[in-house]
């Protein structure tokens, strides 16, 4: 069997590798090259050096989008993970109907971001209507609207990961802690949470990266925001590339900077995870 696998391995891997090469590697390399060019199509690119990156970094809306996105990512990370962990903790107790509640909490994750954005825009504008304002007239209305929307959508997904982590904790460990006289909070902070660190690491990474990559909810929820102060990084790149004539190269440069940021976040998270594993 091993000889057969080794013999036919290239045949099965080749189609996948070709698809990955054509669909990802080649466009990625072309995108990096185009970030140093002025172009309207990939066939008329003119090399301009670092000027696109200079324009991108000088764009005040892009700089605002970076800090706005960073603030959103941190706030949403805390809100999503605290609530998801609390719900997971409640739904792993001996309660009736826990499977129904798990399904209900997970269901918003199945709805597309564009649909959710427009639904919540109607809800928020209905709440703000008596105050003669709307969601897209203030950047901080948009900020907290996005936090609520994303939390409502992603809490159920993170809850499933936390439930899996809670169920993997040996029951005899918790029983031993209770017999030794540990109170509920002591068992939570000194036994449960330390043993939940793999799940917490995964959820933290997913929440942070999803916060920085948020696009469709931002596009639909804050659509028409006149000052563009509710734009996050992904939406700012999209509007630069498709909404500003002659700025296609700048939009591509912003995309490369965005890629570097996301990769840096992933590497930092990976290093933190490995350091925690070594300490344990």
mmCIF file of N, CA and C in Angstrom, residues 200-275:
data_model
loop_
_atom_site.group_PDB
_atom_site.id
_atom_site.type_symbol
_atom_site.label_atom_id
_atom_site.label_comp_id
_atom_site.label_asym_id
_atom_site.label_seq_id
_atom_site.Cartn_x
_atom_site.Cartn_y
_atom_site.Cartn_z
ATOM 1 N N UNK A 200 -8.856 28.970 23.780
ATOM 2 C CA UNK A 200 -8.804 30.430 23.900
ATOM 3 C C UNK A 200 -7.863 31.019 22.849
ATOM 4 N N UNK A 201 -6.734 30.351 22.617
ATOM 5 C CA UNK A 201 -5.783 30.827 21.601
ATOM 6 C C UNK A 201 -6.407 30.815 20.214
ATOM 7 N N UNK A 202 -7.093 29.730 19.879
ATOM 8 C CA UNK A 202 -7.729 29.628 18.558
ATOM 9 C C UNK A 202 -8.780 30.722 18.381
ATOM 10 N N UNK A 203 -9.643 30.886 19.382
ATOM 11 C CA UNK A 203 -10.715 31.887 19.276
ATOM 12 C C UNK A 203 -10.159 33.304 19.245
ATOM 13 N N UNK A 204 -9.102 33.549 19.996
ATOM 14 C CA UNK A 204 -8.486 34.874 19.986
ATOM 15 C C UNK A 204 -7.913 35.195 18.610
ATOM 16 N N UNK A 205 -7.213 34.227 18.030
ATOM 17 C CA UNK A 205 -6.636 34.428 16.696
ATOM 18 C C UNK A 205 -7.734 34.656 15.653
ATOM 19 N N UNK A 206 -8.764 33.823 15.669
ATOM 20 C CA UNK A 206 -9.845 33.961 14.691
ATOM 21 C C UNK A 206 -10.553 35.307 14.844
ATOM 22 N N UNK A 207 -10.810 35.715 16.076
ATOM 23 C CA UNK A 207 -11.509 36.984 16.309
ATOM 24 C C UNK A 207 -10.666 38.166 15.845
ATOM 25 N N UNK A 208 -9.375 38.133 16.126
ATOM 26 C CA UNK A 208 -8.502 39.232 15.738
ATOM 27 C C UNK A 208 -8.380 39.339 14.217
ATOM 28 N N UNK A 209 -8.113 38.213 13.569
ATOM 29 C CA UNK A 209 -7.953 38.231 12.111
ATOM 30 C C UNK A 209 -9.267 38.599 11.426
ATOM 31 N N UNK A 210 -10.384 38.041 11.896
ATOM 32 C CA UNK A 210 -11.684 38.384 11.310
ATOM 33 C C UNK A 210 -11.997 39.864 11.487
ATOM 34 N N UNK A 211 -11.581 40.436 12.617
ATOM 35 C CA UNK A 211 -11.804 41.855 12.842
ATOM 36 C C UNK A 211 -11.051 42.717 11.847
ATOM 37 N N UNK A 212 -9.820 42.345 11.536
ATOM 38 C CA UNK A 212 -9.030 43.114 10.573
ATOM 39 C C UNK A 212 -9.499 42.883 9.138
ATOM 40 N N UNK A 213 -10.035 41.702 8.841
ATOM 41 C CA UNK A 213 -10.437 41.391 7.468
ATOM 42 C C UNK A 213 -11.888 41.740 7.171
ATOM 43 N N UNK A 214 -12.605 42.293 8.120
ATOM 44 C CA UNK A 214 -14.033 42.543 7.942
ATOM 45 C C UNK A 214 -14.287 43.422 6.717
ATOM 46 N N UNK A 215 -15.212 42.984 5.877
ATOM 47 C CA UNK A 215 -15.508 43.744 4.655
ATOM 48 C C UNK A 215 -17.005 43.860 4.375
ATOM 49 N N UNK A 216 -17.674 42.715 4.179
ATOM 50 C CA UNK A 216 -19.047 42.775 3.695
ATOM 51 C C UNK A 216 -20.001 43.411 4.701
ATOM 52 N N UNK A 217 -19.812 43.132 6.002
ATOM 53 C CA UNK A 217 -20.662 43.781 7.003
ATOM 54 C C UNK A 217 -20.435 45.283 7.028
ATOM 55 N N UNK A 218 -19.173 45.691 6.895
ATOM 56 C CA UNK A 218 -18.842 47.111 6.855
ATOM 57 C C UNK A 218 -19.446 47.781 5.633
ATOM 58 N N UNK A 219 -19.398 47.082 4.493
ATOM 59 C CA UNK A 219 -19.934 47.627 3.250
ATOM 60 C C UNK A 219 -21.436 47.849 3.329
ATOM 61 N N UNK A 220 -22.163 46.880 3.878
ATOM 62 C CA UNK A 220 -23.621 46.975 3.883
ATOM 63 C C UNK A 220 -24.162 47.784 5.059
ATOM 64 N N UNK A 221 -23.544 47.683 6.224
ATOM 65 C CA UNK A 221 -24.082 48.365 7.405
ATOM 66 C C UNK A 221 -23.881 49.870 7.338
ATOM 67 N N UNK A 222 -22.703 50.321 6.914
ATOM 68 C CA UNK A 222 -22.400 51.755 6.913
ATOM 69 C C UNK A 222 -22.378 52.316 5.498
ATOM 70 N N UNK A 223 -23.097 51.685 4.580
ATOM 71 C CA UNK A 223 -23.122 52.153 3.197
ATOM 72 C C UNK A 223 -23.650 53.576 3.116
ATOM 73 N N UNK A 224 -22.956 54.418 2.357
ATOM 74 C CA UNK A 224 -23.388 55.798 2.181
ATOM 75 C C UNK A 224 -22.875 56.752 3.235
ATOM 76 N N UNK A 225 -21.976 56.285 4.095
ATOM 77 C CA UNK A 225 -21.429 57.161 5.144
ATOM 78 C C UNK A 225 -20.592 58.252 4.471
ATOM 79 N N UNK A 226 -21.022 59.538 4.550
ATOM 80 C CA UNK A 226 -20.440 60.571 3.685
ATOM 81 C C UNK A 226 -18.978 60.889 3.946
ATOM 82 N N UNK A 227 -18.546 60.886 5.198
ATOM 83 C CA UNK A 227 -17.174 61.295 5.503
ATOM 84 C C UNK A 227 -16.164 60.168 5.374
ATOM 85 N N UNK A 228 -16.633 58.938 5.097
ATOM 86 C CA UNK A 228 -15.770 57.759 4.937
ATOM 87 C C UNK A 228 -15.003 57.428 6.223
ATOM 88 N N UNK A 229 -15.460 57.936 7.374
ATOM 89 C CA UNK A 229 -14.766 57.669 8.617
ATOM 90 C C UNK A 229 -15.146 56.328 9.238
ATOM 91 N N UNK A 230 -16.160 55.661 8.678
ATOM 92 C CA UNK A 230 -16.531 54.322 9.147
ATOM 93 C C UNK A 230 -15.910 53.224 8.291
ATOM 94 N N UNK A 231 -15.045 53.618 7.355
ATOM 95 C CA UNK A 231 -14.378 52.627 6.515
ATOM 96 C C UNK A 231 -13.313 51.881 7.300
ATOM 97 N N UNK A 232 -13.335 50.564 7.185
ATOM 98 C CA UNK A 232 -12.247 49.764 7.717
ATOM 99 C C UNK A 232 -11.274 49.460 6.583
ATOM 100 N N UNK A 233 -10.184 48.778 6.892
ATOM 101 C CA UNK A 233 -9.099 48.631 5.926
ATOM 102 C C UNK A 233 -9.545 47.956 4.630
ATOM 103 N N UNK A 234 -10.251 46.841 4.731
ATOM 104 C CA UNK A 234 -10.645 46.110 3.525
ATOM 105 C C UNK A 234 -11.560 46.960 2.644
ATOM 106 N N UNK A 235 -12.515 47.668 3.253
ATOM 107 C CA UNK A 235 -13.424 48.507 2.471
ATOM 108 C C UNK A 235 -12.695 49.702 1.882
ATOM 109 N N UNK A 236 -11.730 50.258 2.607
ATOM 110 C CA UNK A 236 -10.952 51.375 2.082
ATOM 111 C C UNK A 236 -10.150 50.953 0.853
ATOM 112 N N UNK A 237 -9.567 49.757 0.901
ATOM 113 C CA UNK A 237 -8.821 49.245 -0.254
ATOM 114 C C UNK A 237 -9.758 49.049 -1.443
ATOM 115 N N UNK A 238 -10.918 48.497 -1.202
ATOM 116 C CA UNK A 238 -11.903 48.279 -2.266
ATOM 117 C C UNK A 238 -12.316 49.611 -2.901
ATOM 118 N N UNK A 239 -12.627 50.604 -2.066
ATOM 119 C CA UNK A 239 -13.056 51.905 -2.591
ATOM 120 C C UNK A 239 -11.922 52.628 -3.314
ATOM 121 N N UNK A 240 -10.695 52.435 -2.861
ATOM 122 C CA UNK A 240 -9.554 53.050 -3.545
ATOM 123 C C UNK A 240 -9.353 52.437 -4.923
ATOM 124 N N UNK A 241 -9.445 51.114 -4.983
ATOM 125 C CA UNK A 241 -9.170 50.412 -6.250
ATOM 126 C C UNK A 241 -10.275 50.644 -7.273
ATOM 127 N N UNK A 242 -11.523 50.593 -6.824
ATOM 128 C CA UNK A 242 -12.641 50.650 -7.772
ATOM 129 C C UNK A 242 -13.357 52.001 -7.796
ATOM 130 N N UNK A 243 -13.067 52.866 -6.848
ATOM 131 C CA UNK A 243 -13.814 54.113 -6.772
ATOM 132 C C UNK A 243 -13.024 55.364 -7.090
ATOM 133 N N UNK A 244 -11.705 55.245 -7.298
ATOM 134 C CA UNK A 244 -10.870 56.421 -7.565
ATOM 135 C C UNK A 244 -10.053 56.170 -8.824
ATOM 136 N N UNK A 245 -10.406 56.865 -9.886
ATOM 137 C CA UNK A 245 -9.728 56.677 -11.175
ATOM 138 C C UNK A 245 -8.255 57.064 -11.074
ATOM 139 N N UNK A 246 -7.384 56.196 -11.571
ATOM 140 C CA UNK A 246 -5.952 56.454 -11.533
ATOM 141 C C UNK A 246 -5.280 56.011 -10.259
ATOM 142 N N UNK A 247 -6.076 55.463 -9.326
ATOM 143 C CA UNK A 247 -5.512 55.025 -8.048
ATOM 144 C C UNK A 247 -5.460 53.504 -7.933
ATOM 145 N N UNK A 248 -5.541 52.805 -9.070
ATOM 146 C CA UNK A 248 -5.523 51.342 -9.011
ATOM 147 C C UNK A 248 -4.224 50.828 -8.393
ATOM 148 N N UNK A 249 -3.104 51.444 -8.770
ATOM 149 C CA UNK A 249 -1.823 51.028 -8.201
ATOM 150 C C UNK A 249 -1.739 51.309 -6.712
ATOM 151 N N UNK A 250 -2.310 52.425 -6.284
ATOM 152 C CA UNK A 250 -2.318 52.750 -4.855
ATOM 153 C C UNK A 250 -3.177 51.744 -4.099
ATOM 154 N N UNK A 251 -4.321 51.389 -4.696
ATOM 155 C CA UNK A 251 -5.154 50.373 -4.062
ATOM 156 C C UNK A 251 -4.428 49.043 -3.931
ATOM 157 N N UNK A 252 -3.649 48.680 -4.950
ATOM 158 C CA UNK A 252 -2.885 47.438 -4.880
ATOM 159 C C UNK A 252 -1.794 47.528 -3.821
ATOM 160 N N UNK A 253 -1.167 48.691 -3.694
ATOM 161 C CA UNK A 253 -0.156 48.882 -2.653
ATOM 162 C C UNK A 253 -0.774 48.756 -1.266
ATOM 163 N N UNK A 254 -1.977 49.320 -1.099
ATOM 164 C CA UNK A 254 -2.682 49.182 0.179
ATOM 165 C C UNK A 254 -2.985 47.709 0.474
ATOM 166 N N UNK A 255 -3.343 46.959 -0.569
ATOM 167 C CA UNK A 255 -3.629 45.534 -0.382
ATOM 168 C C UNK A 255 -2.388 44.779 0.084
ATOM 169 N N UNK A 256 -1.220 45.114 -0.464
ATOM 170 C CA UNK A 256 0.018 44.463 -0.039
ATOM 171 C C UNK A 256 0.331 44.818 1.414
ATOM 172 N N UNK A 257 0.162 46.078 1.782
ATOM 173 C CA UNK A 257 0.373 46.481 3.176
ATOM 174 C C UNK A 257 -0.586 45.746 4.104
ATOM 175 N N UNK A 258 -1.817 45.585 3.651
ATOM 176 C CA UNK A 258 -2.819 44.865 4.435
ATOM 177 C C UNK A 258 -2.412 43.404 4.615
ATOM 178 N N UNK A 259 -1.895 42.792 3.553
ATOM 179 C CA UNK A 259 -1.424 41.409 3.630
ATOM 180 C C UNK A 259 -0.295 41.278 4.646
ATOM 181 N N UNK A 260 0.644 42.209 4.608
ATOM 182 C CA UNK A 260 1.767 42.170 5.557
ATOM 183 C C UNK A 260 1.259 42.278 6.988
ATOM 184 N N UNK A 261 0.265 43.130 7.205
ATOM 185 C CA UNK A 261 -0.297 43.300 8.545
ATOM 186 C C UNK A 261 -0.928 42.007 9.048
ATOM 187 N N UNK A 262 -1.735 41.362 8.207
ATOM 188 C CA UNK A 262 -2.409 40.132 8.626
ATOM 189 C C UNK A 262 -1.397 39.020 8.893
ATOM 190 N N UNK A 263 -0.366 38.902 8.041
ATOM 191 C CA UNK A 263 0.671 37.895 8.256
ATOM 192 C C UNK A 263 1.416 38.161 9.558
ATOM 193 N N UNK A 264 1.711 39.431 9.839
ATOM 194 C CA UNK A 264 2.397 39.779 11.087
ATOM 195 C C UNK A 264 1.559 39.389 12.300
ATOM 196 N N UNK A 265 0.270 39.639 12.233
ATOM 197 C CA UNK A 265 -0.608 39.241 13.331
ATOM 198 C C UNK A 265 -0.594 37.729 13.528
ATOM 199 N N UNK A 266 -0.634 36.991 12.422
ATOM 200 C CA UNK A 266 -0.589 35.538 12.514
ATOM 201 C C UNK A 266 0.707 35.023 13.118
ATOM 202 N N UNK A 267 1.837 35.620 12.728
ATOM 203 C CA UNK A 267 3.132 35.193 13.268
ATOM 204 C C UNK A 267 3.261 35.511 14.750
ATOM 205 N N UNK A 268 2.763 36.681 15.153
ATOM 206 C CA UNK A 268 2.793 37.045 16.579
ATOM 207 C C UNK A 268 1.945 36.068 17.387
ATOM 208 N N UNK A 269 0.756 35.754 16.871
ATOM 209 C CA UNK A 269 -0.120 34.815 17.563
ATOM 210 C C UNK A 269 0.524 33.436 17.654
ATOM 211 N N UNK A 270 1.171 32.989 16.574
ATOM 212 C CA UNK A 270 1.830 31.684 16.569
ATOM 213 C C UNK A 270 2.976 31.643 17.570
ATOM 214 N N UNK A 271 3.745 32.723 17.641
ATOM 215 C CA UNK A 271 4.858 32.765 18.593
ATOM 216 C C UNK A 271 4.348 32.750 20.026
ATOM 217 N N UNK A 272 3.264 33.473 20.297
ATOM 218 C CA UNK A 272 2.688 33.471 21.645
ATOM 219 C C UNK A 272 2.197 32.081 22.008
ATOM 220 N N UNK A 273 1.580 31.401 21.045
ATOM 221 C CA UNK A 273 1.075 30.048 21.305
ATOM 222 C C UNK A 273 2.216 29.102 21.629
ATOM 223 N N UNK A 274 3.304 29.173 20.862
ATOM 224 C CA UNK A 274 4.447 28.278 21.117
ATOM 225 C C UNK A 274 5.094 28.572 22.452
ATOM 226 N N UNK A 275 5.184 29.840 22.831
ATOM 227 C CA UNK A 275 5.791 30.191 24.114
ATOM 228 C C UNK A 275 4.958 29.658 25.273
#
